[in-house]
Amino acid sequence: SPPPPSPPPPPPDEPDPDWRRITCPVMSALVKNGDLVPSPAGLITKQQTFDALLRVGISEKVATETTDDNFDHIDSLDLNVFRMNTVSSGPPDPPGPAEHFRSTGIRDSRQPEHSVYPPFERCAAFDGTAGEFSSDDIVKCANLIWDHETCCEGGLPPKLQSNDVLDSKRPLACGSTDSGLSGCDPDCEEPLGCPTDETPCCRSQLHGAINFMFQEFGTPTGEAAHMSTTDMKKLWLQAGDPPDF
């Protein structure tokens, strides 16, 4: 009988394993702080990531949702954490990681873009209290800034164009000129109580990821969380955990 096939060669080593290249602030913090250790090829597995999230204090519910969203579409259940910025005009390089439907662009370059962050920080004043973020600041302002495919309007929240768009994750009936969470409430029936719920629901993983980061890293954990603008900026741009986390 013929000899068994040779095993595939190992993937090449990642040439630039720099935490600043990781598009997700939470994954970047885990790697920077040594809680999540990629292989020489830059690979992390679903189970490894789940365990790391639990170990630093992320709730099991959020750890499960996060790892399901990021790994379940990949047969091998692993990905190169340093190469998660995969939206381009050609095929993803490498195949595997999938970005959000829309994205902020704050961490889509080789290092965090300090010049892109200020509109996010402005949302801390949305609820009338400057200097710290509340759930209202996140849900009604920060989540919506880059949730657009056309540019641009001032105000609070400002309406800025998404850094890129992954059409395979486009919510049903969410067109290129639609944005936000209008139309997301299945119990909303016109004209009795949802006068603003008129356009298609564009709820996406971007909203969920920002909510999760705020509620899990803020104090106390959950919808009542607060986080100072200093700590939020440090988490986004320096992958630094808030002191009370």
Coordinates of C-alpha atoms in Angstrom, one line a residue:
S1 CA 0.0 0.0 0.0
P2 CA 1.2 3.5 -0.6
P3 CA 2.7 5.4 2.3
P4 CA 0.4 7.8 4.1
P5 CA 0.4 11.4 2.9
S6 CA 2.9 13.7 4.6
P7 CA 1.4 16.2 7.0
P8 CA 1.0 19.7 5.7
P9 CA 3.9 22.0 6.5
P10 CA 3.5 24.3 9.5
P11 CA 2.4 27.9 8.7
P12 CA 5.3 30.4 8.4
D13 CA 6.2 32.5 11.4
E14 CA 4.3 35.8 11.7
P15 CA 6.9 38.5 10.6
D16 CA 5.4 41.3 12.6
P17 CA 3.8 40.1 15.9
D18 CA 3.1 43.6 17.2
W19 CA 0.0 44.1 19.5
R20 CA -0.6 47.5 17.9
R21 CA -1.6 45.7 14.7
I22 CA -4.5 43.9 16.3
T23 CA -7.7 45.5 15.2
C24 CA -9.7 44.6 18.3
P25 CA -8.8 46.6 21.4
V26 CA -9.8 43.7 23.7
M27 CA -7.7 41.1 21.8
S28 CA -4.8 43.6 21.7
A29 CA -5.0 44.0 25.4
L30 CA -5.0 40.3 26.0
V31 CA -1.9 39.8 23.8
K32 CA 0.0 42.8 25.1
N33 CA -0.6 41.8 28.7
G34 CA 0.4 38.1 28.1
D35 CA -3.1 36.7 28.8
L36 CA -3.3 35.4 25.2
V37 CA -0.1 34.0 23.7
P38 CA -0.2 33.5 19.9
S39 CA 1.8 30.7 18.2
P40 CA 4.9 31.7 16.3
A41 CA 2.7 31.9 13.2
G42 CA 0.4 34.5 15.1
L43 CA -2.4 32.0 15.5
I44 CA -4.9 31.9 18.3
T45 CA -7.6 29.2 18.8
K46 CA -11.2 29.6 19.8
Q47 CA -10.7 27.6 23.0
Q48 CA -7.5 29.5 23.9
T49 CA -9.3 32.8 23.4
F50 CA -12.4 31.7 25.3
D51 CA -10.2 30.6 28.3
A52 CA -8.2 33.9 28.2
L53 CA -11.4 36.0 28.3
L54 CA -12.7 34.1 31.3
R55 CA -9.4 34.3 33.0
V56 CA -9.3 38.1 32.9
G57 CA -12.9 38.3 34.2
I58 CA -15.1 38.6 31.1
S59 CA -18.5 36.9 31.6
E60 CA -19.0 33.5 30.1
K61 CA -22.0 34.8 28.1
V62 CA -19.9 37.5 26.4
A63 CA -16.8 35.2 26.0
T64 CA -19.1 32.6 24.2
E65 CA -20.7 35.2 21.9
T66 CA -17.3 36.8 21.1
T67 CA -15.5 33.5 20.2
D68 CA -18.5 32.1 18.3
D69 CA -18.7 35.3 16.2
N70 CA -15.0 35.3 15.5
F71 CA -14.2 31.6 15.0
D72 CA -17.2 29.5 14.0
H73 CA -17.0 30.3 10.3
I74 CA -13.4 29.0 10.2
D75 CA -13.0 25.2 9.8
S76 CA -9.8 25.1 11.8
L77 CA -11.2 27.4 14.6
D78 CA -8.0 29.5 14.6
L79 CA -6.9 32.7 13.1
N80 CA -3.9 35.0 12.8
V81 CA -4.7 37.7 15.4
F82 CA -2.2 40.1 13.8
R83 CA -4.0 40.0 10.5
M84 CA -7.6 40.6 11.2
N85 CA -8.0 43.7 8.9
T86 CA -9.1 41.6 5.9
V87 CA -11.6 43.7 4.0
S88 CA -10.1 44.6 0.6
S89 CA -10.9 44.6 -3.1
G90 CA -9.4 41.0 -3.4
P91 CA -9.6 37.9 -1.4
P92 CA -8.8 38.1 2.3
D93 CA -5.2 37.6 3.2
P94 CA -5.0 35.4 5.2
P95 CA -8.4 33.7 4.8
G96 CA -10.3 33.2 8.0
P97 CA -10.7 36.4 10.1
A98 CA -13.8 38.3 9.2
E99 CA -14.3 42.0 10.1
H100 CA -17.4 43.6 11.3
F101 CA -20.0 44.8 8.8
R102 CA -18.9 48.4 9.3
S103 CA -15.9 49.6 11.3
T104 CA -14.5 52.6 13.0
G105 CA -11.0 52.6 11.5
I106 CA -9.5 53.5 14.8
R107 CA -7.3 50.3 14.8
D108 CA -7.3 49.3 11.1
S109 CA -3.8 50.5 10.3
R110 CA -0.4 49.1 11.5
Q111 CA -1.0 50.9 14.8
P112 CA -3.9 52.7 16.4
E113 CA -4.9 55.9 14.6
H114 CA -4.9 58.6 17.3
S115 CA -6.3 61.1 14.8
V116 CA -9.4 59.0 14.2
Y117 CA -10.3 58.6 17.8
P118 CA -11.5 62.1 18.9
P119 CA -15.1 61.8 17.6
F120 CA -15.6 58.7 19.8
E121 CA -14.4 60.6 22.8
R122 CA -16.7 63.5 22.1
C123 CA -19.6 61.1 22.8
A124 CA -18.8 61.1 26.5
A125 CA -20.6 64.4 26.7
F126 CA -23.8 63.1 24.9
D127 CA -25.7 62.5 28.2
G128 CA -24.7 66.0 29.5
T129 CA -21.8 64.7 31.7
A130 CA -18.4 65.2 30.2
G131 CA -15.3 63.3 31.3
E132 CA -16.8 59.8 31.5
F133 CA -18.9 57.4 29.3
S134 CA -22.3 56.1 30.3
S135 CA -24.4 53.5 28.5
D136 CA -26.4 56.3 26.8
D137 CA -23.1 57.8 25.5
I138 CA -22.2 54.4 24.0
V139 CA -25.5 53.2 22.7
K140 CA -26.9 56.4 21.4
C141 CA -23.8 58.1 20.2
A142 CA -20.5 56.2 20.0
N143 CA -22.0 53.1 18.4
L144 CA -23.5 55.2 15.6
I145 CA -20.6 57.5 14.5
W146 CA -19.1 55.2 11.8
D147 CA -22.4 53.3 11.0
H148 CA -22.7 55.0 7.6
E149 CA -21.5 54.4 4.1
T150 CA -21.8 58.1 3.0
C151 CA -20.0 61.1 4.4
C152 CA -20.4 63.3 6.6
E153 CA -22.3 65.4 9.1
G154 CA -21.4 67.1 12.3
G155 CA -23.4 67.1 15.5
L156 CA -23.5 64.6 18.3
P157 CA -23.2 61.9 17.3
P158 CA -21.3 63.0 14.2
K159 CA -22.1 60.9 11.1
L160 CA -18.8 59.6 9.6
Q161 CA -18.2 57.1 6.8
S162 CA -17.4 53.5 7.9
N163 CA -13.7 52.7 7.4
D164 CA -14.8 49.7 5.3
V165 CA -17.8 47.5 4.6
L166 CA -18.1 43.7 4.7
D167 CA -21.2 43.1 2.6
S168 CA -21.3 39.4 3.5
K169 CA -22.3 40.6 7.0
R170 CA -24.8 43.2 5.9
P171 CA -28.0 43.0 8.0
L172 CA -31.1 42.0 6.0
A173 CA -32.7 45.1 4.4
C174 CA -30.0 47.5 5.6
G175 CA -29.1 49.5 2.5
S176 CA -26.1 51.6 1.9
T177 CA -27.9 54.7 3.0
D178 CA -29.4 53.2 6.1
S179 CA -27.8 53.2 9.6
G180 CA -28.5 52.9 13.2
L181 CA -30.9 50.8 15.3
S182 CA -34.2 52.0 13.9
G183 CA -36.4 49.1 13.0
C184 CA -34.7 46.8 15.4
D185 CA -37.5 46.4 17.9
P186 CA -39.8 43.5 16.8
D187 CA -42.5 44.7 19.2
C188 CA -42.6 48.2 17.7
E189 CA -45.7 48.9 15.8
E190 CA -46.5 52.3 14.2
P191 CA -48.0 54.6 15.1
L192 CA -48.3 53.6 18.7
G193 CA -44.9 54.1 20.2
C194 CA -42.0 54.0 17.9
P195 CA -42.0 57.1 15.8
T196 CA -38.3 56.9 15.1
D197 CA -38.4 53.2 14.3
E198 CA -39.0 53.7 10.6
T199 CA -35.9 52.6 8.7
P200 CA -34.4 49.1 8.3
C201 CA -32.5 47.7 11.2
C202 CA -28.8 47.9 10.8
R203 CA -27.8 46.3 14.1
S204 CA -24.4 44.7 13.6
Q205 CA -21.5 43.1 15.3
L206 CA -19.9 46.6 15.5
H207 CA -22.6 47.8 17.9
G208 CA -22.3 44.6 20.0
A209 CA -18.5 44.7 20.2
I210 CA -18.5 48.3 21.5
N211 CA -21.2 47.6 24.0
F212 CA -19.4 44.5 25.2
M213 CA -16.1 46.3 25.7
F214 CA -17.8 49.1 27.6
Q215 CA -20.0 46.9 29.8
E216 CA -17.3 44.4 30.6
F217 CA -14.4 46.8 31.2
G218 CA -16.4 49.6 32.8
T219 CA -17.4 49.8 36.5
P220 CA -19.7 48.3 37.6
T221 CA -20.1 45.5 35.0
G222 CA -23.2 45.7 32.9
E223 CA -25.5 48.4 31.6
A224 CA -24.9 50.7 34.6
A225 CA -21.2 50.8 33.8
H226 CA -19.2 54.0 33.6
M227 CA -15.7 54.6 32.3
S228 CA -13.6 57.7 32.3
T229 CA -12.5 59.2 29.0
T230 CA -8.9 58.7 30.0
D231 CA -9.5 54.9 30.6
M232 CA -11.5 54.5 27.4
K233 CA -8.8 56.2 25.3
K234 CA -6.1 54.1 26.9
L235 CA -8.0 50.9 26.1
W236 CA -8.6 51.8 22.5
L237 CA -5.1 53.3 21.7
Q238 CA -2.7 51.6 24.1
A239 CA -4.5 48.3 24.9
G240 CA -4.4 49.2 28.6
D241 CA -6.9 47.8 31.1
P242 CA -8.8 50.3 33.2
P243 CA -7.5 50.3 36.8
D244 CA -10.8 49.0 38.3
F245 CA -11.1 46.1 35.8

